[in-house]
Each structure stands twice: as structure tokens, then as C-alpha cells.
Amino acid sequence: MGVTVAAVRVPDGGRRDYPGPSFVRVPGLLRKLWFDRLAMLSDAAAEFGDVVKFAMGPKTLYYFNHPDHAKHILADNAANYHKGIGLHEAGRLILGDGLLTSEGEMWKHQRHIIQPAFRRDRLAAFTSVVTDAGTALTERLRARVGEIIDVSEEMTRLTMSVLGQSLLAADLSPLRMLGPAFEEAQDRAMFEMVSLGALPLWLPAPRNLRFRRARRQLEDAVAVLVAGRAHAAGPHGTDLLSLLAGAYADEQDAGTRWRVLRDELITILLAGHETTASTLSWTWYLLSGHPEAEAALRAEALEVLGDRVPGNEDLARLPFTTTVIQEAMRLYPPVWGLTRRSVKADVVGGYRLPADADVMISPYTLHRHPGFWPEPNEFRPSRFATSAAVTTHRYAYIPFGAGPRVCVGGVDVKRADAALARLAHV
Ligand code: HEM
């Protein structure tokens, strides 16, 4: 089926004869990219292996699907890779220079400021925010027994409420436009990814216009929040907004101060609510199809908690529940694709990668790589049990990314500190 096979050795190391579909398959590929991108990646990995070059007309995507490749690109040689498609145009416009999209010295500075807010001891202070939101959810659902519930909508409401209280000490529920505005923004970023950046944002296309309106709405919402917060709590709060406001207090220019706060808050609201809502929604979905796992989870909760509200210290006492969440994030990682753009040419997995190349690493396909996961498509929480012999590669499971750009919201404190220590070398 049109695989490029001519072996060419090049003097600077690295082969150029990438496996991948030939140009006659481009129309089919584009259709797949548009309608079923996960199938496009999974099928390509099954057909061509761990390294695939998608040459799609003027656009080329280099897809690497071995944990060693993920380690090289995301961690060992991270300095050679900037954020890629989906994040550098639409992402940048909506998130500005927030932590997810910034690069270089600016990113390092921001990460040093923000990371301490995500230390476990700090997060523990917000336990009651989480349990209160959980209790409110339970009451809401109890009142609707017998009705069809949109789980994803409920989980999004839950995670938004937790983020609002913990980041801003604010109730976000009156800001109803936040949800649709974020959806619009994500839609545009996804469109950038599946069209490989083919529609520039400056074109007055309907999709671009909707995106711009969403961006204005998000900025307005954040302005309301920041103003309300400053008024209510003054500069001594312990939430993330207070931390940020304190860190940039010396910045003389009010415009710059506002831009920094705006970009960070929109970033963290976006990065924090959808990922967590998606994890929970997929967890319920998987449990609904695996009654034995659901029963075990219920039994663990009853045994450890009885009918009391959980505390932070209970997390360590719920090992089965933890493995259920880990397995849900393996099968359905909320961030299915990590895109990067190479700065200089590199050699990855023995193949020569040019400078300015668009690169894709997919947690979704890595997490189902048959070389690292027995029965990869099966829901089996026990594979994460500490008693199980975990033989898989450290980079075969990367729901929170890896290397210096690993998620601030998902790492444990030890790994966060190690990542911070490494920043000096990036
Ligand atoms: C299940 C929940 C979550 C998952 C699966 C997840 C996943 C990820 C992934 C894969 C990345 C790396 C992106 C890349 O390398 O291009 C990332 C980065 C990030 N995440 Fe999360 N995330 C989660 C929750 C959160 C939460 C709760 C927050 C904040 C409240 C958050 C804030 C961020 C930020 C700011 C970054 C950028 C870090 C940087 O580039 O230095 N995430 N997340």
C-alpha cells in the first residue's frame, strides 16, 4: 500500500526513508484526520510501526510512537522542541503567553512562580472545596433520579466549580459563557490541528470570527473575576490568583500586569477544567461497562469511608480507586496528542528530523502500544496495582506529559521538584 522503502543513509546520521503512506493516499488521510484522528494514528502505527511520516501536500507531520521517542522529544532533548500545532496559533491567541504556550526564559520564570501553588501540601488545603463540590453534585443528581444525565456536562460543572473556588476563591457559576467560550476556543485549536494549520486566523472565516468572540468573552470573564477578587480579599489570600498578583506586584506597567494575570488565569482554567472533567466522565463510562470494578470501587469506599466525607489523608487509603482512575487515563488520556515543532534538526529513533518539523506524540496510542501493554484495549485497573509487576516503560504512560513541560496540575511533589531542578539545564 505505497510504503516508501528506499534506504538512504545520510552522513549526519539518521535515515531519511521514513515509513509512511504514499501521496496517493493523501485524500483518504485528510478525511481520516478530520473525522477520526485517533484511528488515523492507531492505524498508521499498526501498519508502519513506531515512526511514521505523513506527507500531506504542503504539510508534513512526523509521528513518533515509541516511549524512547517520547523520552527523547519531551524530556532528554526538550530544549530543541517548542509547542506545536494547535498551540502555537489558536492556542497562543487565546492563552497568550500563559504557562501552556510560553517558551524559553518567560516560561521558566512563570513555572517557578506557579509550580509551588500545586505542591501537595498546598493542595491539601483545598480538600473541602472538592468535597463540598462533590456533595453538591450528589444532591443535584439525587434530585434527578430517573432522568437522563449528561455526565460530561455535570463533570465540567463540578471541575469548574472546584477550580473557581481554589484558584480564585470565586463562584464561577454566574459566568455561564465560560463553558461555551472555552469550547469554541478548543474547537478552533482542534481545527488548527486537523487542518495542519491550513486556515490562518486572520481570514474572516466564520470559524475564526466565532473564535475571536469567544476570546473576548473569556477576557471579559477573567476581568470580572480579577476585579471581584481584588475587591474581596485584598493581596493576602492563599489562592493562585493572590500568588500571581504578589509575584507580579513589582511590575510597574499596569497593562503588562493585567496581561500576565489574564493569560495565566485563562490558561489554568482551560487546562484544569476540561482534563479533569474528561477523566471523570470516562471513568464513569468505563465503570458502567464493568460492574465488577464498580462493585469493588463501591466496596472500597464503604470500607474506608463508611458514610463520612473523605479527607485528604484518605487518598492513600483508596488504592483500588486510584488504579481505576489511572486505567481510565491510560485508555482515554484527556490530552491525546502532544504536538511539538523542532527548533534545529535532530535524529529521533534513528531517523533524521529536519528543523521546523511538526511532530506528534500521542499518549492515546502510546498507552495502547501492544509492545508495552498486554491486552492494551482491555480495562484492567489491576495492571496499576503496586503488587502487579509493572514491566512497562516509564514513558509508555504519559497522561500528564513528561519532561520539563509536564503538567503542573498532575505531578506529585517529588517529581515536580525534580522537574524544577532540571529547568536550570534546559
Ligand atoms: C487529569 C487531569 C489532567 C491531565 C490529564 C493533564 C494533562 C496535561 C498534559 C499532557 C500537559 C502537557 C502538555 C504538553 O506537553 O504539551 C499538561 C500541561 C499543563 N497542565 Fe495539565 N492536565 C490535567 C490537569 C490540570 C490541572 C488541574 C491544571 C491546573 C489547574 C493543569 C494545568 C496545566 C498547565 C498550566 C500546563 C502547562 C505546563 C507547562 O507547559 O509548563 N492541568 N497537562
PDB file of C-alpha atoms and ligand atoms in Angstrom, residues 74 83 87 99-101 107 111 114 118 163 167 267-269 271-273 275-276 279 329 333-335 337-340 363 398-402 404-410, ligand 1:
ATOM      1  CA  LEU A  74       9.688  15.582  25.665  1.00  0.00           C
ATOM      2  CA  LYS A  83       4.952  23.662  21.441  1.00  0.00           C
ATOM      3  CA  LEU A  87      -0.911  25.532  20.491  1.00  0.00           C
ATOM      4  CA  LEU A  99       2.247  28.718  31.043  1.00  0.00           C
ATOM      5  CA  LEU A 100       0.982  26.213  28.467  1.00  0.00           C
ATOM      6  CA  THR A 101       2.083  28.210  25.419  1.00  0.00           C
ATOM      7  CA  TRP A 107       8.098  30.060  30.552  1.00  0.00           C
ATOM      8  CA  ARG A 111       6.776  27.893  36.007  1.00  0.00           C
ATOM      9  CA  ILE A 114       3.189  28.816  39.589  1.00  0.00           C
ATOM     10  CA  PHE A 118       0.469  22.917  43.117  1.00  0.00           C
ATOM     11  CA  LEU A 163     -11.157  25.422  40.059  1.00  0.00           C
ATOM     12  CA  LEU A 167      -7.853  29.381  42.172  1.00  0.00           C
ATOM     13  CA  THR A 267      -4.623  29.023  30.709  1.00  0.00           C
ATOM     14  CA  ILE A 268      -5.181  27.396  34.053  1.00  0.00           C
ATOM     15  CA  LEU A 269      -8.956  27.499  33.809  1.00  0.00           C
ATOM     16  CA  ALA A 271      -6.043  23.366  31.134  1.00  0.00           C
ATOM     17  CA  GLY A 272      -7.520  22.459  34.504  1.00  0.00           C
ATOM     18  CA  HIS A 273     -11.244  22.000  33.959  1.00  0.00           C
ATOM     19  CA  THR A 275      -8.894  17.486  31.505  1.00  0.00           C
ATOM     20  CA  THR A 276     -10.247  16.644  34.924  1.00  0.00           C
ATOM     21  CA  THR A 279     -11.020  11.886  33.240  1.00  0.00           C
ATOM     22  CA  MET A 329      -6.430   7.878  31.880  1.00  0.00           C
ATOM     23  CA  PRO A 333      -5.979  10.228  28.107  1.00  0.00           C
ATOM     24  CA  PRO A 334      -7.626  13.685  28.175  1.00  0.00           C
ATOM     25  CA  VAL A 335      -4.717  15.071  26.160  1.00  0.00           C
ATOM     26  CA  GLY A 337      -1.839  14.391  21.300  1.00  0.00           C
ATOM     27  CA  LEU A 338       1.270  16.314  22.277  1.00  0.00           C
ATOM     28  CA  THR A 339       2.473  18.452  19.414  1.00  0.00           C
ATOM     29  CA  ARG A 340       5.918  19.941  19.092  1.00  0.00           C
ATOM     30  CA  PRO A 363      -0.453   9.466  24.745  1.00  0.00           C
ATOM     31  CA  ILE A 398       2.309   9.825  29.972  1.00  0.00           C
ATOM     32  CA  PRO A 399      -1.194  11.199  30.649  1.00  0.00           C
ATOM     33  CA  PHE A 400       0.379  14.309  32.161  1.00  0.00           C
ATOM     34  CA  GLY A 401       3.099  14.662  29.529  1.00  0.00           C
ATOM     35  CA  ALA A 402       6.740  14.384  30.511  1.00  0.00           C
ATOM     36  CA  PRO A 404      10.081  19.964  31.904  1.00  0.00           C
ATOM     37  CA  ARG A 405       6.662  20.744  30.365  1.00  0.00           C
ATOM     38  CA  VAL A 406       4.927  18.049  32.385  1.00  0.00           C
ATOM     39  CA  CYS A 407       1.528  19.133  33.734  1.00  0.00           C
ATOM     40  CA  VAL A 408       1.704  21.395  36.793  1.00  0.00           C
ATOM     41  CA  GLY A 409      -1.626  20.001  37.959  1.00  0.00           C
ATOM     42  CA  GLY A 410      -0.754  16.342  37.726  1.00  0.00           C
TER      43      GLY A 410
HETATM   44  C1  HEM B   1      -6.496  14.682  34.665  1.00  0.00           C
HETATM   45  C2  HEM B   1      -6.111  15.924  34.650  1.00  0.00           C
HETATM   46  C3  HEM B   1      -5.047  16.494  33.758  1.00  0.00           C
HETATM   47  C4  HEM B   1      -4.400  15.959  32.682  1.00  0.00           C
HETATM   48  C5  HEM B   1      -4.568  14.561  32.085  1.00  0.00           C
HETATM   49  C6  HEM B   1      -3.470  16.949  32.203  1.00  0.00           C
HETATM   50  C7  HEM B   1      -2.602  16.773  31.130  1.00  0.00           C
HETATM   51  C8  HEM B   1      -1.612  17.668  30.773  1.00  0.00           C
HETATM   52  C9  HEM B   1      -0.604  17.425  29.769  1.00  0.00           C
HETATM   53  C10 HEM B   1      -0.489  16.156  28.927  1.00  0.00           C
HETATM   54  C11 HEM B   1       0.206  18.505  29.733  1.00  0.00           C
HETATM   55  C12 HEM B   1       1.449  18.663  28.867  1.00  0.00           C
HETATM   56  C13 HEM B   1       1.122  19.355  27.564  1.00  0.00           C
HETATM   57  C14 HEM B   1       2.331  19.360  26.633  1.00  0.00           C
HETATM   58  O1  HEM B   1       3.383  18.820  26.958  1.00  0.00           O
HETATM   59  O2  HEM B   1       2.207  19.929  25.537  1.00  0.00           O
HETATM   60  C15 HEM B   1      -0.306  19.461  30.686  1.00  0.00           C
HETATM   61  C16 HEM B   1       0.246  20.707  30.904  1.00  0.00           C
HETATM   62  C17 HEM B   1      -0.323  21.644  31.734  1.00  0.00           C
HETATM   63  N1  HEM B   1      -1.390  21.458  32.573  1.00  0.00           N
HETATM   64 FE1  HEM B   1      -2.431  19.744  32.828  1.00  0.00          FE
HETATM   65  N2  HEM B   1      -3.605  18.079  32.955  1.00  0.00           N
HETATM   66  C18 HEM B   1      -4.536  17.840  33.929  1.00  0.00           C
HETATM   67  C19 HEM B   1      -4.956  18.716  34.910  1.00  0.00           C
HETATM   68  C20 HEM B   1      -4.509  20.007  35.053  1.00  0.00           C
HETATM   69  C21 HEM B   1      -4.969  20.926  36.078  1.00  0.00           C
HETATM   70  C22 HEM B   1      -5.991  20.582  37.152  1.00  0.00           C
HETATM   71  C23 HEM B   1      -4.321  22.105  35.845  1.00  0.00           C
HETATM   72  C24 HEM B   1      -4.425  23.409  36.581  1.00  0.00           C
HETATM   73  C25 HEM B   1      -5.315  23.708  37.473  1.00  0.00           C
HETATM   74  C26 HEM B   1      -3.446  21.922  34.692  1.00  0.00           C
HETATM   75  C27 HEM B   1      -2.618  22.878  34.173  1.00  0.00           C
HETATM   76  C28 HEM B   1      -1.647  22.638  33.223  1.00  0.00           C
HETATM   77  C29 HEM B   1      -0.694  23.650  32.783  1.00  0.00           C
HETATM   78  C30 HEM B   1      -0.633  25.106  33.227  1.00  0.00           C
HETATM   79  C31 HEM B   1       0.151  23.021  31.853  1.00  0.00           C
HETATM   80  C32 HEM B   1       1.340  23.632  31.108  1.00  0.00           C
HETATM   81  C33 HEM B   1       2.614  23.309  31.877  1.00  0.00           C
HETATM   82  C34 HEM B   1       3.876  23.848  31.194  1.00  0.00           C
HETATM   83  O3  HEM B   1       3.938  23.876  29.971  1.00  0.00           O
HETATM   84  O4  HEM B   1       4.806  24.201  31.941  1.00  0.00           O
HETATM   85  N3  HEM B   1      -3.587  20.630  34.236  1.00  0.00           N
HETATM   86  N4  HEM B   1      -1.418  18.931  31.311  1.00  0.00           N
END
